[in-house]
Short mmCIF file of C-alpha atoms and ligand atoms in Angstrom, two decimals:
data_model
loop_
_atom_site.label_atom_id
_atom_site.label_comp_id
_atom_site.label_asym_id
_atom_site.label_seq_id
_atom_site.Cartn_x
_atom_site.Cartn_y
_atom_site.Cartn_z
CA MET A 1 -3.43 9.26 8.88
CA LEU A 2 -1.23 6.62 6.90
CA GLY A 3 -3.24 6.73 3.82
CA THR A 4 -0.47 7.50 1.56
CA LEU A 5 1.78 4.45 3.16
CA THR A 6 -1.25 2.38 2.94
CA ARG A 7 -1.36 2.91 -0.93
CA TYR A 8 2.36 2.58 -1.26
CA LEU A 9 2.47 -0.69 0.47
CA ARG A 10 -0.14 -1.96 -1.60
CA PHE A 11 1.66 -1.37 -4.56
CA MET A 12 4.64 -3.13 -3.12
CA GLY A 13 2.35 -6.12 -2.97
CA TYR A 14 1.50 -6.11 0.84
CA ASP A 15 -1.72 -7.02 2.17
CA THR A 16 -2.53 -3.83 4.08
CA MET A 17 -5.65 -2.82 5.88
CA SER A 18 -6.77 0.77 6.72
CA ALA A 19 -8.22 2.02 9.84
CA ASN A 20 -9.20 5.50 8.00
CA GLY A 21 -12.25 6.16 9.02
CA LEU A 22 -12.42 4.98 12.53
CA PRO A 23 -11.95 7.96 15.19
CA GLU A 24 -8.75 8.53 16.64
CA GLY A 25 -7.86 8.12 20.16
CA ASP A 26 -10.80 6.15 20.94
CA LYS A 27 -9.77 3.18 23.53
CA LYS A 28 -12.44 0.71 22.35
CA GLU A 29 -11.38 1.45 18.59
CA ASP A 30 -8.02 0.83 19.49
CA SER A 31 -8.57 -2.18 21.36
CA MET A 32 -10.51 -3.56 18.45
CA LEU A 33 -7.55 -2.73 16.06
CA LEU A 34 -4.96 -4.46 18.26
CA ALA A 35 -7.56 -7.47 18.50
CA ILE A 36 -7.66 -7.64 14.49
CA ALA A 37 -3.72 -7.30 14.48
CA GLY A 38 -3.30 -10.21 17.00
CA GLN A 39 -6.05 -12.62 15.12
CA GLU A 40 -4.76 -11.82 11.53
CA HIS A 41 -1.00 -11.48 12.66
CA ARG A 42 -0.75 -8.25 11.20
CA ILE A 43 1.48 -5.47 12.34
CA LEU A 44 -0.36 -2.21 13.39
CA LEU A 45 1.36 0.58 11.95
CA THR A 46 0.32 4.13 13.71
CA LYS A 47 1.39 7.75 14.40
CA ASP A 48 -0.21 7.50 18.01
CA ALA A 49 2.71 6.39 20.78
CA GLU A 50 0.27 5.45 23.27
CA LEU A 51 -1.35 2.76 20.98
CA ALA A 52 1.97 1.57 19.70
CA ARG A 53 3.03 0.91 23.24
CA ARG A 54 -0.24 -1.04 24.23
CA GLY A 55 0.33 -3.00 20.92
CA GLU A 56 3.81 -4.12 22.02
CA GLU A 57 5.28 -6.60 19.58
CA SER A 58 2.14 -6.20 17.05
CA ALA A 59 2.60 -2.64 16.67
CA LEU A 60 4.99 -0.08 15.48
CA LEU A 61 5.20 3.66 15.72
CA ILE A 62 5.74 5.42 12.47
CA ARG A 63 8.27 8.06 13.27
CA SER A 64 8.18 10.08 10.15
CA ASP A 65 5.43 12.38 8.17
CA GLU A 66 7.40 11.66 5.07
CA VAL A 67 6.33 8.45 3.15
CA MET A 68 9.63 7.62 1.69
CA GLU A 69 10.97 7.68 5.10
CA GLN A 70 8.17 5.77 6.52
CA VAL A 71 8.58 3.07 3.84
CA GLN A 72 12.47 3.27 4.74
CA GLN A 73 11.83 2.61 8.40
CA LEU A 74 9.91 -0.52 7.49
CA ILE A 75 12.80 -1.51 5.09
CA ASP A 76 15.28 -0.96 8.17
CA LEU A 77 13.17 -3.19 10.19
CA HIS A 78 13.14 -5.91 7.45
CA LEU A 79 9.32 -5.85 7.48
CA VAL A 80 9.19 -4.78 3.67
CA LYS A 81 11.40 -5.64 0.73
CA ARG A 82 12.73 -2.59 -1.58
CA ARG A 83 10.10 -3.34 -4.75
CA LEU A 84 7.37 -2.57 -6.64
CA THR A 85 4.92 -5.43 -7.86
CA LEU A 86 1.67 -3.56 -8.65
CA SER A 87 -0.03 -6.87 -7.21
CA ARG A 88 -2.73 -5.14 -5.14
CA CYS A 89 -5.36 -2.57 -5.69
CA SER A 90 -4.15 0.76 -4.25
CA LEU A 91 -7.77 1.75 -3.21
CA CYS A 92 -9.26 -1.91 -1.78
CA ASN A 93 -6.46 -3.93 -1.23
CA THR A 94 -7.93 -6.80 -3.62
CA PRO A 95 -4.99 -8.80 -5.07
CA LEU A 96 -4.98 -7.76 -9.17
CA ARG A 97 -5.31 -10.12 -12.13
CA GLU A 98 -4.14 -9.58 -15.44
CA ALA A 99 -6.76 -7.65 -17.35
CA ASN A 100 -8.40 -8.91 -20.96
CA THR A 101 -8.71 -6.61 -23.72
CA CYS A 102 -12.31 -5.89 -22.93
CA GLU A 103 -11.50 -4.63 -19.74
CA VAL A 104 -8.52 -2.54 -20.97
CA GLY A 105 -11.03 -1.34 -23.60
CA SER A 106 -13.72 -0.19 -21.08
CA ALA A 107 -11.50 2.29 -19.42
CA ASP A 108 -11.26 5.35 -21.20
CA TYR A 109 -8.31 6.47 -19.09
CA ALA A 110 -6.20 4.03 -20.42
CA PRO A 111 -3.51 4.87 -22.76
CA LYS A 112 -4.07 4.30 -26.45
CA ASP A 113 -0.90 2.84 -27.32
CA TRP A 114 -0.73 -0.38 -25.53
CA ARG A 115 2.67 -1.58 -26.62
CA ASN A 116 4.94 -2.30 -24.09
CA LEU A 117 2.27 -2.18 -21.38
CA SER A 118 1.05 -4.72 -19.02
CA PHE A 119 -2.60 -4.07 -17.58
CA PHE A 120 -3.80 -5.49 -14.24
CA TRP A 121 -7.55 -5.18 -13.17
CA CYS A 122 -8.98 -4.77 -9.76
CA SER A 123 -12.43 -6.87 -9.72
CA SER A 124 -13.86 -5.24 -7.00
CA CYS A 125 -13.26 -1.58 -8.05
CA LYS A 126 -13.38 -2.29 -11.73
CA LYS A 127 -10.13 -0.03 -11.88
CA LEU A 128 -7.64 -0.48 -14.29
CA TYR A 129 -3.85 -0.49 -13.74
CA TRP A 130 -0.64 -0.73 -15.70
CA ASN A 131 2.79 0.09 -15.48
CA GLY A 132 4.27 3.04 -16.71
CA SER A 133 1.58 4.83 -14.91
CA HIS A 134 1.50 5.66 -11.10
CA GLY A 135 3.65 2.58 -10.74
CA LYS A 136 6.51 3.91 -12.93
CA ARG A 137 6.96 6.97 -10.65
CA LEU A 138 6.84 4.94 -7.56
CA GLU A 139 9.19 2.70 -8.96
CA GLU A 140 11.70 5.32 -9.81
CA ARG A 141 11.22 6.72 -6.10
CA ILE A 142 11.97 3.28 -4.53
CA GLU A 143 15.09 2.90 -6.71
CA ASN A 144 16.44 6.48 -6.30
CA GLU A 145 15.14 7.36 -2.51
CA LEU A 146 15.08 4.13 -0.65
CA LYS A 147 18.47 2.04 0.57
CA GLY A 148 18.22 -1.72 1.44
ZN1 ZN B 201 -9.72 -2.36 -5.82
#
């Protein structure tokens, strides 16, 4: 349900696990999520008011359906900072490292003009990221649409 928010938080550098794929409203799954949040000192973000209530301090009810408003809610609560780091893979949460020439060359979706670009690599997905693609648009949205 919060898949877009998950990807955005990873682009913003935050270690973000996703519970997508787990059945919703399942009491046993919910208890497991709360246990993981407690053990790993994570905050459980949810659209499920009942789950948020059960989680008390370690859960947060996300109010909006719009992703930028969701990020704004987290900024207002001082849970995240308004910045884009491009430091984690948006698909799998693995920290990105600088890509080497070979890796950049291996990605047929990479821009041909490498000037002024920095490339990053997810060693888990074998996926190439660079500033100026997805990151650029998101950076503009963060600058223009968010306060704080
Ligand atoms: Zn990845």
